[in-house]
Coordinates of C-alpha atoms and ligand atoms in Angstrom, one line a residue:
X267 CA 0.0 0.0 0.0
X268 CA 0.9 3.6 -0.9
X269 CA 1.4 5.2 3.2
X270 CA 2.7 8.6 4.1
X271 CA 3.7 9.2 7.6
X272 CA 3.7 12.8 8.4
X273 CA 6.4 13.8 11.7
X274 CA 9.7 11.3 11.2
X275 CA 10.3 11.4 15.0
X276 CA 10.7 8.3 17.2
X277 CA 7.2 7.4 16.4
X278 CA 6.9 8.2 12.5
X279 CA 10.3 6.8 11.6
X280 CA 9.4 3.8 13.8
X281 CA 6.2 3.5 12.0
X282 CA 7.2 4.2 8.4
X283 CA 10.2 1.8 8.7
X284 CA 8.3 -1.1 10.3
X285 CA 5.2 -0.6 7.4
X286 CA 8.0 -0.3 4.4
X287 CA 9.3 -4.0 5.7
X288 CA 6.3 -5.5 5.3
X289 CA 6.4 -4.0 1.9
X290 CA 4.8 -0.9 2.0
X291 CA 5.9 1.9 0.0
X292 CA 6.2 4.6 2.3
X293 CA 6.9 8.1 2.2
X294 CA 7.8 10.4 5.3
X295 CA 7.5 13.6 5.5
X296 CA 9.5 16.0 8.4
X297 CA 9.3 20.1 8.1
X298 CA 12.8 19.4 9.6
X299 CA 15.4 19.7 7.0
X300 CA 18.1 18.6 9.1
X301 CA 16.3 15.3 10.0
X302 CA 15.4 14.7 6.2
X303 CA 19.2 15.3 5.2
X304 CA 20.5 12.7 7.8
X305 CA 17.7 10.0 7.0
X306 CA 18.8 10.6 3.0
X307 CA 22.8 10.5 4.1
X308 CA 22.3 6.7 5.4
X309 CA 22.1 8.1 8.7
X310 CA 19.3 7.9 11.5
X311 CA 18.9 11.1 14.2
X312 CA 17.9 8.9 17.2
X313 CA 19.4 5.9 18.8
X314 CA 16.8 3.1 19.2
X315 CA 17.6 -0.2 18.7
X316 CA 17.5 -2.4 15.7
X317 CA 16.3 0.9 13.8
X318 CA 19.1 1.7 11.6
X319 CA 19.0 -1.4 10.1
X320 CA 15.1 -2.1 9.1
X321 CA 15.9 2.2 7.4
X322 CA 18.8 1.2 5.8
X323 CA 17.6 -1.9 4.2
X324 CA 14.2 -0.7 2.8
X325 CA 15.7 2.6 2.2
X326 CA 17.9 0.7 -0.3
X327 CA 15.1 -1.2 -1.9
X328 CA 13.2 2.1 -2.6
X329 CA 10.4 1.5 -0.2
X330 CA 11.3 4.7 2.1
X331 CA 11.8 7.9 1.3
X332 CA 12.5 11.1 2.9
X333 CA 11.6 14.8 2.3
X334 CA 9.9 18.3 3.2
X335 CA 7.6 17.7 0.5
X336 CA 4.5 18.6 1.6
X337 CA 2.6 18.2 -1.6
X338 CA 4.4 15.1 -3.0
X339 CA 3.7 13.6 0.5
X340 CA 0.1 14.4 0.2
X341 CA -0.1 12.7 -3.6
X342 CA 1.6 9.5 -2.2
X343 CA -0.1 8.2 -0.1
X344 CA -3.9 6.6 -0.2
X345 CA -2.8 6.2 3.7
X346 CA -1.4 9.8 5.8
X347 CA -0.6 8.9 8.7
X348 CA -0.1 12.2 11.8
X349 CA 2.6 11.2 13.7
X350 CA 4.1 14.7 15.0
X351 CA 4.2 15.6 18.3
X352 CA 1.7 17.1 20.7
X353 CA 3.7 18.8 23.8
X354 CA 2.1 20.3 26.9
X355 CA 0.5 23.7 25.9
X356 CA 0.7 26.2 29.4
X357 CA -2.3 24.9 30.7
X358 CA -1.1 21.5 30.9
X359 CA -3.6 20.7 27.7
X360 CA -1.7 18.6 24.1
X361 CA -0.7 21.5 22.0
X362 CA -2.5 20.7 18.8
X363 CA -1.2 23.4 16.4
X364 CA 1.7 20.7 14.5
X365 CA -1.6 18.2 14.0
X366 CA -3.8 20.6 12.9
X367 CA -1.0 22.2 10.8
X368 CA -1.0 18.6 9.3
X369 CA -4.1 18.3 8.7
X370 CA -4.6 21.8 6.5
X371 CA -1.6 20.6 4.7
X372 CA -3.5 17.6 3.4
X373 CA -6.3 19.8 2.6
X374 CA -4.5 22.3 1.0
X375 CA -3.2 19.7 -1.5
X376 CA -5.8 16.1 -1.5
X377 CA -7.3 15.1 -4.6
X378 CA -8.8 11.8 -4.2
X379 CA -9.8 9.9 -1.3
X380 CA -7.6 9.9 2.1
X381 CA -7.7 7.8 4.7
X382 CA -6.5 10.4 8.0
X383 CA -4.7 8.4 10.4
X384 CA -4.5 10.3 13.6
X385 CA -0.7 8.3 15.2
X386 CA -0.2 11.3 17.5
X387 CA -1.5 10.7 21.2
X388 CA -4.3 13.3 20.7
X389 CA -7.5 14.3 23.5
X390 CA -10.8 13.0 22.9
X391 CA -12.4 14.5 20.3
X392 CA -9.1 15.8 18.1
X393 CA -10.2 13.5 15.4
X394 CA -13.1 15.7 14.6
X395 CA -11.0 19.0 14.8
X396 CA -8.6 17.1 12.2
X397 CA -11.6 16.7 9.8
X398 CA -13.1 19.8 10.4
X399 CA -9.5 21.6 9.7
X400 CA -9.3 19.6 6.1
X401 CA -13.0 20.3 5.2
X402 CA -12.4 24.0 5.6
X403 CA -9.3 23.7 3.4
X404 CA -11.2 21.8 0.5
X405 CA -14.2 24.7 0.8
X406 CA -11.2 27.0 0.6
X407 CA -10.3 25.7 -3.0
X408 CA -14.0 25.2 -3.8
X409 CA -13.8 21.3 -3.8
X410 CA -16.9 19.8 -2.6
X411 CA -16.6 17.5 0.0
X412 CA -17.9 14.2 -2.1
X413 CA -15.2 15.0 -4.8
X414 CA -12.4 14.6 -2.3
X415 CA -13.9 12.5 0.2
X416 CA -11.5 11.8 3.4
X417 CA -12.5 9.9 6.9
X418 CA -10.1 10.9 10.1
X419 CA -9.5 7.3 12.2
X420 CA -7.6 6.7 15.5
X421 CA -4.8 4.5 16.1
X422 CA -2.3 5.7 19.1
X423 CA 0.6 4.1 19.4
X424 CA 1.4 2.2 22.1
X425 CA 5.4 1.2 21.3
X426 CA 8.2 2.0 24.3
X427 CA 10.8 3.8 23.4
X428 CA 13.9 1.7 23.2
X429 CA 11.9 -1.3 22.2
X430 CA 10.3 0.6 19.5
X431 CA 10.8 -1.4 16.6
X432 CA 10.6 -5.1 18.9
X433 CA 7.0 -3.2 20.2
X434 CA 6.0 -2.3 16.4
X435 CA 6.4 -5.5 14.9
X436 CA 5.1 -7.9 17.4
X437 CA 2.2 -5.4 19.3
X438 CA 0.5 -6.8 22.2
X439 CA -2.5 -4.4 20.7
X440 CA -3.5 -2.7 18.3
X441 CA -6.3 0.4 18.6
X442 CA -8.1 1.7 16.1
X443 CA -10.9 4.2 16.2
X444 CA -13.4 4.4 12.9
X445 CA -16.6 5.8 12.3
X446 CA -19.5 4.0 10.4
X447 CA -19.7 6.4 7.9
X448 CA -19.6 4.6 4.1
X449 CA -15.9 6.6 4.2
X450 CA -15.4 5.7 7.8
X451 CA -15.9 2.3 6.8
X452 CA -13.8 2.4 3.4
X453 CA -11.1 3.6 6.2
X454 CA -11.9 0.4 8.2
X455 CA -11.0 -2.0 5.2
X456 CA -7.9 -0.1 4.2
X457 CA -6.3 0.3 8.1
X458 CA -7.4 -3.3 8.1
X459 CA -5.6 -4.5 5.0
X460 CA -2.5 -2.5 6.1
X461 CA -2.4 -4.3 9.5
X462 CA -3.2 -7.5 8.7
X463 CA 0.4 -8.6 8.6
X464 CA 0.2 -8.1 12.2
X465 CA -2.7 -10.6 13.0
X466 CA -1.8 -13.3 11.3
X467 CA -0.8 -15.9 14.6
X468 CA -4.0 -14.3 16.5
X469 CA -6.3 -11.1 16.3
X470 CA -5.1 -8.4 17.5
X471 CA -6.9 -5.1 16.7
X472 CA -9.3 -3.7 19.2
X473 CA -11.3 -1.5 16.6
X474 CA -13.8 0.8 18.2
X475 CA -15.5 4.0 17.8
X476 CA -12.8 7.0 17.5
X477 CA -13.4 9.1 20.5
X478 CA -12.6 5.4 22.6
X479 CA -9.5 4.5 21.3
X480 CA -8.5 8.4 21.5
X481 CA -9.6 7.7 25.4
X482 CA -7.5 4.4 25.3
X483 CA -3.9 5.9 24.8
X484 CA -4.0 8.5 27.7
X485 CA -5.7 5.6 30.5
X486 CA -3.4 3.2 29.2
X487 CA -0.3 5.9 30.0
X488 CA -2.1 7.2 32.9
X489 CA -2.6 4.0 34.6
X490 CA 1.2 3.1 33.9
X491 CA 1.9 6.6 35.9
X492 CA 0.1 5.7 38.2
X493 CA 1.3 2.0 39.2
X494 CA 5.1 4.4 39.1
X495 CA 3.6 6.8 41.5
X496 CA 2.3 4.5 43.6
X497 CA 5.4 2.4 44.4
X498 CA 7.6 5.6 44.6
X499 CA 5.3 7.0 47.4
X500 CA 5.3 3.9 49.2
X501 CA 8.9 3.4 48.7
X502 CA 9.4 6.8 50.6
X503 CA 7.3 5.6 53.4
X504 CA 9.3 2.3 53.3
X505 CA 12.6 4.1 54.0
X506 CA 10.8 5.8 56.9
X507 CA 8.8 2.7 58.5
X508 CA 12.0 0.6 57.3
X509 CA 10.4 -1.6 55.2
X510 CA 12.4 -3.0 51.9
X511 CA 10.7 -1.6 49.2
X512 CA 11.8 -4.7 46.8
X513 CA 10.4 -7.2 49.1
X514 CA 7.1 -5.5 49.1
X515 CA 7.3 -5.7 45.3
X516 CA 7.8 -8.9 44.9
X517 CA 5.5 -9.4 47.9
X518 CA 2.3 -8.0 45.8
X519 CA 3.0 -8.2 42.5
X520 CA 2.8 -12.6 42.8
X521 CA -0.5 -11.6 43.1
X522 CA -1.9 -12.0 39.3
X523 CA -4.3 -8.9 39.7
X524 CA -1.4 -7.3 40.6
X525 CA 1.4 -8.3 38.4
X526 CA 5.7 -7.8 38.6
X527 CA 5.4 -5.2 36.0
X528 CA 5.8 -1.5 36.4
X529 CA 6.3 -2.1 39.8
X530 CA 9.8 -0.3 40.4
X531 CA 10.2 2.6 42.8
X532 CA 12.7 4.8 41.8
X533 CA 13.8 8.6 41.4
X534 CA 10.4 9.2 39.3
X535 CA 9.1 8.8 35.2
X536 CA 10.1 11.0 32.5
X537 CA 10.1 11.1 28.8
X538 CA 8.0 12.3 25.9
X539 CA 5.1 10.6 27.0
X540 CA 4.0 10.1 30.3
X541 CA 4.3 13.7 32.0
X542 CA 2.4 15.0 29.5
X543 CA 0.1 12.6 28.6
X544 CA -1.0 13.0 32.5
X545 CA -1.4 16.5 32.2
X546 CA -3.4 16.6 28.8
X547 CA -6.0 13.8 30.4
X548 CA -6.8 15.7 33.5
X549 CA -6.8 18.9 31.5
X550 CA -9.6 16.9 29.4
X551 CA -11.2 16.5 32.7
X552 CA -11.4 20.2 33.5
X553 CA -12.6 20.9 30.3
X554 CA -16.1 18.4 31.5
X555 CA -16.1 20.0 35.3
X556 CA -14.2 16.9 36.1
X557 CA -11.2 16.5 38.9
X558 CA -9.1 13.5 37.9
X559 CA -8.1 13.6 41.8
X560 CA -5.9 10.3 41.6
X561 CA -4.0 11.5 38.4
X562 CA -3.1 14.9 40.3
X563 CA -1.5 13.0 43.0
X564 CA 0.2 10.6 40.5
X565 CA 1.7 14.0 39.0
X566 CA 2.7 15.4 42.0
X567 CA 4.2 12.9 43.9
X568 CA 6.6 12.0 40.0
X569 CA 7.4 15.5 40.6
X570 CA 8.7 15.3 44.2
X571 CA 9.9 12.1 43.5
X572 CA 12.3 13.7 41.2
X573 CA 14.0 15.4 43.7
X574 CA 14.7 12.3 45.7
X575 CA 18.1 12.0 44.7
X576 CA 19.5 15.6 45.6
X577 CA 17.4 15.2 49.0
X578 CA 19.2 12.1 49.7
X579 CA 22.7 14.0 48.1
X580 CA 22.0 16.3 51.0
X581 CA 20.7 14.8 53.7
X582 CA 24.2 13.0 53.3
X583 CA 26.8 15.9 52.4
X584 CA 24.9 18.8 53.5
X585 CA 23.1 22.4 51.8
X586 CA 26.6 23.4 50.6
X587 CA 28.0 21.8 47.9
X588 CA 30.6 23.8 47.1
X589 CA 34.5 21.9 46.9
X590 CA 32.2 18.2 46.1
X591 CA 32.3 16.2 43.3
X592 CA 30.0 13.9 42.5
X593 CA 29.4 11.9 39.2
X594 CA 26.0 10.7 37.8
X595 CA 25.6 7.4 35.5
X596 CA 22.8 7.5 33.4
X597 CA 21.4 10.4 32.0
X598 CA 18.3 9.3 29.0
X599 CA 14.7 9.2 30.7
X600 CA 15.3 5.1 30.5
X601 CA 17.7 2.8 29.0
X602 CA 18.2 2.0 25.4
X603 CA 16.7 5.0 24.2
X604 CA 18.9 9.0 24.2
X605 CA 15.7 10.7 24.7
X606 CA 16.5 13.2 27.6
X607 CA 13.2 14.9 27.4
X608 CA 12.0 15.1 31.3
X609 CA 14.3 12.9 32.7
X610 CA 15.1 12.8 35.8
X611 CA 18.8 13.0 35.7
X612 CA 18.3 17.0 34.3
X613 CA 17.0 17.7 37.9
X614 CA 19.4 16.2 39.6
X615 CA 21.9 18.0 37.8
X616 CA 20.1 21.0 38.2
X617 CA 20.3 20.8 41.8
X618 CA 24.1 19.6 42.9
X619 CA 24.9 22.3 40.3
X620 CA 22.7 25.1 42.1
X621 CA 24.1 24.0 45.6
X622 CA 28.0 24.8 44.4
X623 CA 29.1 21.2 43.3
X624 CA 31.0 20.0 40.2
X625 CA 29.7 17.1 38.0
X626 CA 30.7 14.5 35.7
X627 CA 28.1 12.4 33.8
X628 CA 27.9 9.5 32.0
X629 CA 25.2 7.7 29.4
X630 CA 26.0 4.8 27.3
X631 CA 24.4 6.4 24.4
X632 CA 22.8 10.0 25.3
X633 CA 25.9 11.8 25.5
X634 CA 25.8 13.5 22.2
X635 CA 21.9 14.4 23.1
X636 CA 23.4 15.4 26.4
X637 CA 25.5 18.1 25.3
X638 CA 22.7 19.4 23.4
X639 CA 20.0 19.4 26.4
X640 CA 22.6 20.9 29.0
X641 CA 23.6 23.3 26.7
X642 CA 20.2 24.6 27.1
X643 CA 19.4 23.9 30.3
X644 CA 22.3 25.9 31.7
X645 CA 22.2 28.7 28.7
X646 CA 23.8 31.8 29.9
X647 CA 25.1 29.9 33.0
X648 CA 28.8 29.7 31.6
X649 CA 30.1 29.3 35.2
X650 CA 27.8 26.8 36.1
X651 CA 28.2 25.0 32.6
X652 CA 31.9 24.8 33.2
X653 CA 31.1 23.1 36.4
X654 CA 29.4 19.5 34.3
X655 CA 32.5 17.4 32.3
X656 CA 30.9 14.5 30.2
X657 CA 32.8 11.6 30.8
X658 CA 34.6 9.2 28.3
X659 CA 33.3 5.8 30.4
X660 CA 32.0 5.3 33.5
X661 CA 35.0 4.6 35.7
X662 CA 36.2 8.0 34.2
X663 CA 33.2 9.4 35.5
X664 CA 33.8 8.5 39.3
X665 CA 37.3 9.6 39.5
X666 CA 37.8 11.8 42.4
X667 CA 33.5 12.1 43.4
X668 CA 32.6 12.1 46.5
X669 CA 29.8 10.0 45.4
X670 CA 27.9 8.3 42.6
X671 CA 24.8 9.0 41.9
X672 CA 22.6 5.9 39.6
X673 CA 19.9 7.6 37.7
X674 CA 19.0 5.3 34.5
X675 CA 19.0 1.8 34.6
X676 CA 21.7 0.4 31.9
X677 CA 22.5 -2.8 31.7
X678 CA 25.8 -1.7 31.3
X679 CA 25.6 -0.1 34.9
X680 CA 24.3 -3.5 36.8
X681 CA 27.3 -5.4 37.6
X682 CA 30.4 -2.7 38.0
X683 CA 33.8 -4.0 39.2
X684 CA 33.5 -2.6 42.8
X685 CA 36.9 -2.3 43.3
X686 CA 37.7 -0.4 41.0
X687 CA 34.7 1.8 41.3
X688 CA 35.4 2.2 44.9
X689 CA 39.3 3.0 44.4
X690 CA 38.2 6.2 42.1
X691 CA 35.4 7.7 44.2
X692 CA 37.4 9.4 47.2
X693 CA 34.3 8.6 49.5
X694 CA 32.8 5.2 48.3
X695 CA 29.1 6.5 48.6
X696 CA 26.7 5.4 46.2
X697 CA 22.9 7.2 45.9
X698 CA 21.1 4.6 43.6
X699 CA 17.9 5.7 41.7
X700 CA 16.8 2.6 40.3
X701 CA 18.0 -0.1 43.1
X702 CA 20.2 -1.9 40.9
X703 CA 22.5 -2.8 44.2
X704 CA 21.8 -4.9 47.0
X705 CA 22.6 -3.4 49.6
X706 CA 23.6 -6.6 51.9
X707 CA 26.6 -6.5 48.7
X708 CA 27.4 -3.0 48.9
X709 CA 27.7 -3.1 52.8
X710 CA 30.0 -6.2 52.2
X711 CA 31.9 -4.6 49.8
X712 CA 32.2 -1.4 52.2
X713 CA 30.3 0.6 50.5
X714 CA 28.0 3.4 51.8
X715 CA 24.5 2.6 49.9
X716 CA 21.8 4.9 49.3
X717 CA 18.8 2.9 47.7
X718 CA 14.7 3.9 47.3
X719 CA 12.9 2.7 49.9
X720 CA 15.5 0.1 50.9
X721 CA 17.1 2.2 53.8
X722 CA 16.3 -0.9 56.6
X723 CA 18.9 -3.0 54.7
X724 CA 21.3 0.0 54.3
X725 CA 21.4 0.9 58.0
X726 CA 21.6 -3.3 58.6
Ligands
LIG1026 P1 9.1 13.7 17.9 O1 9.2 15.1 18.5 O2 10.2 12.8 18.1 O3 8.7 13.8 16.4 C1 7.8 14.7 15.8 C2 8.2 15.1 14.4 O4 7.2 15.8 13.7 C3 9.4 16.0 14.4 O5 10.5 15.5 13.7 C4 8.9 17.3 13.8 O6 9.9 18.0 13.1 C5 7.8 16.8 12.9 N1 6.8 17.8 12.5 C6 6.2 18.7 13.3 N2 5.2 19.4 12.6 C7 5.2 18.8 11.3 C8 4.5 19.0 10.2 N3 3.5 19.9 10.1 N4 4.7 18.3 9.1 C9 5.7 17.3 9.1 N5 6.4 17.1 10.2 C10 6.2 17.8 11.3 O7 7.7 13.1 18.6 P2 7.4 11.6 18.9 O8 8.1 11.2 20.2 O9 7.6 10.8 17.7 O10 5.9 11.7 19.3 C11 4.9 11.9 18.3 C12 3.5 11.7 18.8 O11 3.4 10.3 19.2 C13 3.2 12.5 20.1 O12 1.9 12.8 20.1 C14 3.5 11.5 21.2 O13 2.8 11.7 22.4 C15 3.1 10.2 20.6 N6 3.8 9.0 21.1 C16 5.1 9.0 21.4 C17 5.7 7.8 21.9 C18 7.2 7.9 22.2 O14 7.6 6.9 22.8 N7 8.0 8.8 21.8 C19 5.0 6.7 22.1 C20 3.6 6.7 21.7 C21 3.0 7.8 21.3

């Protein structure tokens, strides 16, 4: 099938690659020149695993292209696919103006019949604002509707960043919102035939009306926040009651309403998705006289929880940080992925920085996107800025601190040699964020350990 995917970020490339090898011919479109110059050099702007290869091979066989061509990427495709991004407007609400910008693109320049894809996580109701936003551009040209007839559907996507491609290929689910409409359901038998591929060992497309499976994305996302929350508030109370917050997990989630998963206490969420998403649902809420009560506490408590670290930092070396050194593995939002966008680590840098210290950090593969983000974060802040060195490797990181501070969970971080970590820190103190240690080995190995909500163990 013909497909355009409009927004070549992690969700559109992710998309348009996955649909091009099954043998789609795929065209993505980006208003970023930069991103469309890399993707047509052989290269790929974000790190995500097994990506680079499913690009370059159907890149190669023709079946993926890359431009700013808005009206060629309108022509191509029977199939447009919205997949830019939505961020947090200043009331909290998705900012729709790169969707809706989309959508009077296609209208500006749609001939025959479209199907509208709406990728982007998007409130309830969007998909009518899409439509509405492409009828007005068809009046504009004096098309009647019935000579360039269109139907706007819902599929949100539900892949994790730094799975992406794994999550793609072999979904667990997959939404789709349609209306009964004889275009709706002309939409219906095309996003059926494109997906098909997908539910060939078992069915497994959940297709309902559009305004649901809008709905679905942001519960799905806020109950995930909210099992996060959960554990993390708990986890504080752990360290107070001492309690080990690791045997309670294990404790509850052998329960099968419960389950293990998404059970981890640790210095709070970030990334594209989940902060916002939160915010955009219970600004839904206020828009119907509606308090999501429960969703404002999940919020809240991520936010606190973010500042768990630099409480703990304290706690331990004091207000004044001036004449410390600490150094911080892990900087992305999670592992396998170099999206920095909310993550935790930017907080906690934020704050030993404010309180006088020097940093040096370390991320298997967000280094370059580091640079980038904490040249912003710090813009105009030369003095500070000269206070942060990014580290070669991880032992280079820790030589000298007075600490180590664990704030993503890489593999590559899980089983250190801790004797040669402890012979470069000058105090051998460790705050972990994501409980990678046990303490019972850190204590044997001599080492001061900071976990979340594991402080019973640490104090033996
Ligand atoms: P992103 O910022 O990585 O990519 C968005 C892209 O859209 C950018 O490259 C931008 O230049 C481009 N763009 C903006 N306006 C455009 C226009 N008018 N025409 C063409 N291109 C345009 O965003 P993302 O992380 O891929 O997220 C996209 C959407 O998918 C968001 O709504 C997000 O909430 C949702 N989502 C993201 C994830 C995730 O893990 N990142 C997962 C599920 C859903």
């Amino acid at each position: 099938m013909k497909i355009t995917i409009i927004g070549t970020g992690y969700v559109g490339l992710v998309t348009g690659a996955c649909l091009a090898e099954l043998g789609n011919n795929v065209f993505c479109l980006d208003v970023d020149q930069n991103k469309v110059d890399i993707l047509n050099n052989g290269g790929v702007p974000i790190h995500e695993p097994g990506l680079e290869d499913v690009v370059a091979r159907n890149r190669a066989a023709g079946r993926l292209t890359f431009s700013t061509d808005v009206a060629a990427s309108v022509a191509h495709g029977d199939v447009q696919f919205i997949a830019v991004g939505t961020p947090p407007d200043e009331d909290g609400s998705a900012d729709l103006q790169y969707v809706l910008a989309a959508a009077r693109n296609i209208g500006k320049h749609m001939t025959g019949f479209k199907v509208i894809v709406d990728k982007s996580t998007v409130p309830v109701g969007t998909a009518g604002k899409v439509q509405a936003a492409i009828a007005q551009e068809l009046q504009l040209r004096g098309i009647a509707e019935k000579d360039a007839a269109f139907s706007v559907v819902s599929n949100p996507e539900f892949l994790k960043e730094g799975a992406a491609v794994e999550d793609f290929m072999r979904p667990d689910r997959i939404v789709i919102g349609h209306d009964n409409t004889p275009e709706g359901l002309k939409a219906y038998a095309a996003m059926k035939k494109l997906y098909a591929p997908f539910n060939r060992n078992h069915e497994r497309t959940y297709w309902m009306d559009v305004r649901s499976a809008e709905f679905t994305k942001y519960a799905a996302n806020a109950m995930l926040a909210t099992r996060i929350s959960f554990m993390n508030e708990l986890a504080n109370l752990a360290d107070k009651v001492g309690a080990d917050i690791e045997a309670v997990r294990h404790g509850i989630g052998s329960d099968p309403r419960i389950g293990h998963s998404f059970l981890y206490a640790g210095c709070g969420y970030g990334g594209s998705c989940f902060p916002k998403d939160v915010q955009a649902l219970e600004r839904t809420a206020r828009d119907y006289g509606q308090e999501l009560h429960i969703l404002r506490a999940v919020e809240q408590v991520n936010n606190n929880q973010k500042h768990v670290l630099g409480k703990k930092v304290v706690a331990r070396f004091g207000e004044d940080l001036h004449g410390k050194h600490f150094a911080i593995w892990g900087l992305a939002f999670k592992p396998n992925t170099d999206d920095m966008r909310e993550a935790s680590s930017r907080v906690l840098l934020s704050e030993l920085i404010e309180r006088g210290a020097t940093v040096a950090v370390y991320d298997p593969v967000a280094m370059k996107e580091a640079r980038r983000v904490v040249a912003l974060d710090f813009s105009g802040q030369d003095e500070a800025l000269g206070r942060i060195r990014f580290s070669e490797s991880p032992m280079d990181a820790l030589q000298g601190a007075d600490a180590l501070a664990i704030v993503t969970e890489w593999k590559a971080f899980r089983s250190p040699d801790f004797d040669q970590l402890k012979s470069k820190l000058k105090t051998p103190v460790i705050f972990d964020g994501r409980n990678l240690f046990e303490p019972q080995v850190m204590a044997d190995a001599g080492i001061e350990y900071h976990g979340i909500g594991r402080s019973i163990l640490t104090k033996g």
